[in-house]
PDB file of C-alpha atoms in Angstrom:
ATOM      1  CA  LYS A1072    -155.921  71.048 -35.411  1.00 54.00           C
ATOM      2  CA  LYS A1073    -153.248  71.306 -37.622  1.00 55.00           C
ATOM      3  CA  LYS A1074    -152.307  68.142 -39.278  1.00 58.00           C
ATOM      4  CA  LYS A1075    -148.829  66.856 -39.430  1.00 59.00           C
ATOM      5  CA  LYS A1076    -147.523  65.844 -42.628  1.00 59.00           C
ATOM      6  CA  LYS A1077    -145.790  62.568 -42.725  1.00 57.00           C
ATOM      7  CA  LYS A1078    -142.615  62.370 -44.652  1.00 57.00           C
ATOM      8  CA  LYS A1079    -142.173  59.088 -46.863  1.00 57.00           C
ATOM      9  CA  LYS A1080    -138.164  58.463 -45.904  1.00 56.00           C
ATOM     10  CA  LYS A1081    -137.861  56.875 -49.166  1.00 56.00           C
ATOM     11  CA  LYS A1082    -135.606  53.210 -49.434  1.00 57.00           C
ATOM     12  CA  LYS A1083    -132.551  53.613 -50.929  1.00 58.00           C
ATOM     13  CA  LYS A1084    -131.961  50.366 -52.827  1.00 58.00           C
ATOM     14  CA  LYS A1085    -128.614  49.087 -52.448  1.00 59.00           C
ATOM     15  CA  LYS A1086    -126.989  47.843 -55.805  1.00 60.00           C
ATOM     16  CA  LYS A1087    -125.601  44.318 -55.447  1.00 58.00           C
ATOM     17  CA  LYS A1088    -121.936  44.238 -55.728  1.00 56.00           C
ATOM     18  CA  LYS A1089    -120.297  42.353 -57.492  1.00 54.00           C
ATOM     19  CA  LYS A1090    -118.097  39.854 -55.549  1.00 51.00           C
ATOM     20  CA  ARG A1091    -114.797  40.318 -56.686  1.00 52.00           C
ATOM     21  CA  PHE A1092    -111.641  37.963 -55.764  1.00 51.00           C
ATOM     22  CA  LYS A1093    -109.963  39.593 -52.953  1.00 56.00           C
ATOM     23  CA  MET A1094    -106.354  39.304 -53.730  1.00 56.00           C
ATOM     24  CA  ALA A1095    -104.732  38.166 -50.706  1.00 66.00           C
ATOM     25  CA  ASN A1096    -101.835  40.165 -49.249  1.00 85.00           C
ATOM     26  CA  LYS A1097     -98.167  39.412 -47.913  1.00 89.00           C
ATOM     27  CA  ARG A1098     -99.150  38.478 -44.410  1.00 90.00           C
ATOM     28  CA  VAL A1099    -102.682  36.084 -45.186  1.00 91.00           C
ATOM     29  CA  ILE A1100     -99.526  34.068 -48.870  1.00 92.00           C
ATOM     30  CA  LYS A1101     -96.880  33.953 -45.571  1.00 93.00           C
ATOM     31  CA  LYS A1102     -99.543  32.387 -43.212  1.00 94.00           C
ATOM     32  CA  GLN A1103    -100.789  29.785 -46.033  1.00 94.00           C
ATOM     33  CA  LEU A1104     -96.976  28.623 -46.601  1.00 95.00           C
ATOM     34  CA  ASN A1105     -95.753  28.286 -43.087  1.00 96.00           C
ATOM     35  CA  GLY A1106     -99.074  26.330 -42.420  1.00 96.00           C
ATOM     36  CA  MET A1107     -98.161  24.105 -46.069  1.00 96.00           C
ATOM     37  CA  ILE A1108     -94.809  23.656 -45.020  1.00 96.00           C
ATOM     38  CA  ILE A1109     -95.827  23.064 -41.122  1.00 96.00           C
ATOM     39  CA  ASP A1110     -98.174  20.088 -42.880  1.00 95.00           C
ATOM     40  CA  VAL A1111     -95.202  18.782 -44.945  1.00 96.00           C
ATOM     41  CA  LEU A1112     -92.863  18.405 -41.197  1.00 96.00           C
ATOM     42  CA  ASP A1113     -95.825  16.908 -39.499  1.00 96.00           C
ATOM     43  CA  GLU A1114     -96.253  14.355 -42.153  1.00 95.00           C
ATOM     44  CA  CYS A1115     -93.270  13.430 -42.621  1.00 95.00           C
ATOM     45  CA  PHE A1116     -92.242  12.663 -38.410  1.00 94.00           C
ATOM     46  CA  SER A1117     -94.683  10.734 -37.924  1.00 94.00           C
ATOM     47  CA  ILE A1118     -93.579   8.729 -41.387  1.00 93.00           C
ATOM     48  CA  GLN A1119     -90.071   8.976 -39.119  1.00 93.00           C
ATOM     49  CA  LEU A1120     -92.058   7.450 -35.822  1.00 93.00           C
ATOM     50  CA  TYR A1121     -93.588   4.560 -37.374  1.00 92.00           C
ATOM     51  CA  ASN A1122     -91.159   3.090 -40.364  1.00 90.00           C
ATOM     52  CA  ASP A1123     -87.360   4.087 -39.192  1.00 89.00           C
ATOM     53  CA  SER A1124     -86.383   2.797 -42.867  1.00 92.00           C
ATOM     54  CA  LYS A1125     -88.096   5.749 -44.513  1.00 92.00           C
ATOM     55  CA  THR A1126     -85.749   8.222 -42.032  1.00 92.00           C
ATOM     56  CA  GLU A1127     -83.534   9.209 -45.105  1.00 94.00           C
ATOM     57  CA  ALA A1128     -86.216   9.850 -47.703  1.00 93.00           C
ATOM     58  CA  THR A1129     -88.046  12.039 -44.924  1.00 95.00           C
ATOM     59  CA  GLU A1130     -85.216  13.929 -43.950  1.00 95.00           C
ATOM     60  CA  LYS A1131     -84.514  14.454 -47.994  1.00 96.00           C
ATOM     61  CA  LEU A1132     -87.692  15.835 -48.278  1.00 96.00           C
ATOM     62  CA  ILE A1133     -87.802  18.125 -45.288  1.00 96.00           C
ATOM     63  CA  ASP A1134     -84.646  19.860 -46.307  1.00 96.00           C
ATOM     64  CA  GLU A1135     -86.186  20.367 -49.339  1.00 96.00           C
ATOM     65  CA  ALA A1136     -89.501  21.757 -47.752  1.00 96.00           C
ATOM     66  CA  LEU A1137     -87.339  24.414 -45.602  1.00 96.00           C
ATOM     67  CA  SER A1138     -85.329  25.751 -48.641  1.00 97.00           C
ATOM     68  CA  PHE A1139     -88.400  25.809 -50.928  1.00 97.00           C
ATOM     69  CA  GLY A1140     -90.025  27.757 -47.514  1.00 96.00           C
ATOM     70  CA  ASP A1141     -87.010  30.057 -47.383  1.00 96.00           C
ATOM     71  CA  ASP A1142     -86.790  30.542 -51.146  1.00 96.00           C
ATOM     72  CA  MET A1143     -90.485  31.656 -51.018  1.00 95.00           C
ATOM     73  CA  LEU A1144     -90.580  33.875 -48.449  1.00 95.00           C
ATOM     74  CA  ALA A1145     -87.769  35.843 -50.287  1.00 95.00           C
ATOM     75  CA  LYS A1146     -90.021  35.860 -53.371  1.00 94.00           C
ATOM     76  CA  ILE A1147     -92.979  37.074 -51.725  1.00 93.00           C
ATOM     77  CA  HIS A1148     -90.498  39.780 -50.378  1.00 93.00           C
ATOM     78  CA  GLU A1149     -89.066  41.276 -53.482  1.00 93.00           C
ATOM     79  CA  ALA A1150     -92.855  40.989 -54.688  1.00 90.00           C
ATOM     80  CA  LYS A1151     -94.083  44.826 -55.634  1.00 88.00           C
ATOM     81  CA  THR A1152     -96.893  44.701 -56.681  1.00 87.00           C
ATOM     82  CA  LYS A1153    -100.263  42.174 -56.173  1.00 85.00           C
ATOM     83  CA  LYS A1154     -99.966  41.578 -59.199  1.00 88.00           C
ATOM     84  CA  ASP A1155     -97.323  39.468 -59.108  1.00 89.00           C
ATOM     85  CA  PHE A1156     -99.345  37.353 -56.049  1.00 90.00           C
ATOM     86  CA  PRO A1157    -100.461  34.788 -58.799  1.00 92.00           C
ATOM     87  CA  ALA A1158     -97.570  33.181 -59.991  1.00 92.00           C
ATOM     88  CA  ILE A1159     -96.373  32.465 -55.721  1.00 93.00           C
ATOM     89  CA  ARG A1160     -99.334  31.072 -55.386  1.00 93.00           C
ATOM     90  CA  GLN A1161     -99.199  29.007 -58.302  1.00 94.00           C
ATOM     91  CA  MET A1162     -96.042  27.704 -57.478  1.00 95.00           C
ATOM     92  CA  MET A1163     -96.934  26.607 -53.972  1.00 95.00           C
ATOM     93  CA  GLU A1164     -99.692  24.981 -55.277  1.00 95.00           C
ATOM     94  CA  ASP A1165     -97.214  23.351 -57.366  1.00 96.00           C
ATOM     95  CA  LYS A1166     -94.978  22.169 -54.682  1.00 96.00           C
ATOM     96  CA  GLY A1167     -97.850  21.420 -52.693  1.00 95.00           C
ATOM     97  CA  VAL A1168     -99.110  19.482 -54.849  1.00 96.00           C
ATOM     98  CA  TYR A1169     -95.695  17.785 -55.527  1.00 96.00           C
ATOM     99  CA  PHE A1170     -94.819  17.096 -51.813  1.00 96.00           C
ATOM    100  CA  ILE A1171     -98.116  15.831 -51.309  1.00 95.00           C
ATOM    101  CA  GLU A1172     -97.105  12.902 -54.027  1.00 95.00           C
ATOM    102  CA  GLU A1173     -93.838  12.507 -52.457  1.00 94.00           C
ATOM    103  CA  LEU A1174     -95.659  11.792 -49.010  1.00 94.00           C
ATOM    104  CA  ASN A1175     -98.007   9.530 -50.502  1.00 93.00           C
ATOM    105  CA  GLY A1176     -95.232   7.684 -51.964  1.00 93.00           C
ATOM    106  CA  LEU A1177     -93.096   7.115 -48.680  1.00 89.00           C
ATOM    107  CA  GLN A1178     -96.377   5.817 -47.055  1.00 81.00           C
TER     108      GLN A1178
END
């Protein structure tokens, strides 16, 4: 009888990779921007629906949100590297806080 040699399979230990913050690409930033603008518009339209006296203020906020969206899209298109994205994200976050404060003031 021949003895078969069993080959031991070496288990490779997987090194745990550090989780890095994955930088967003232009597509993701555009989706976030559009989502933010749509949320502002929805809130403005609901305020107009329930309170006609605030139509002028909400129209001003709608115009401001749309012009901000256009400006940010232009900046996103101008971005050459992913190093430009943190500044764009910070501007979006700051303006998002501004819109929330304005909408809370209208309600």
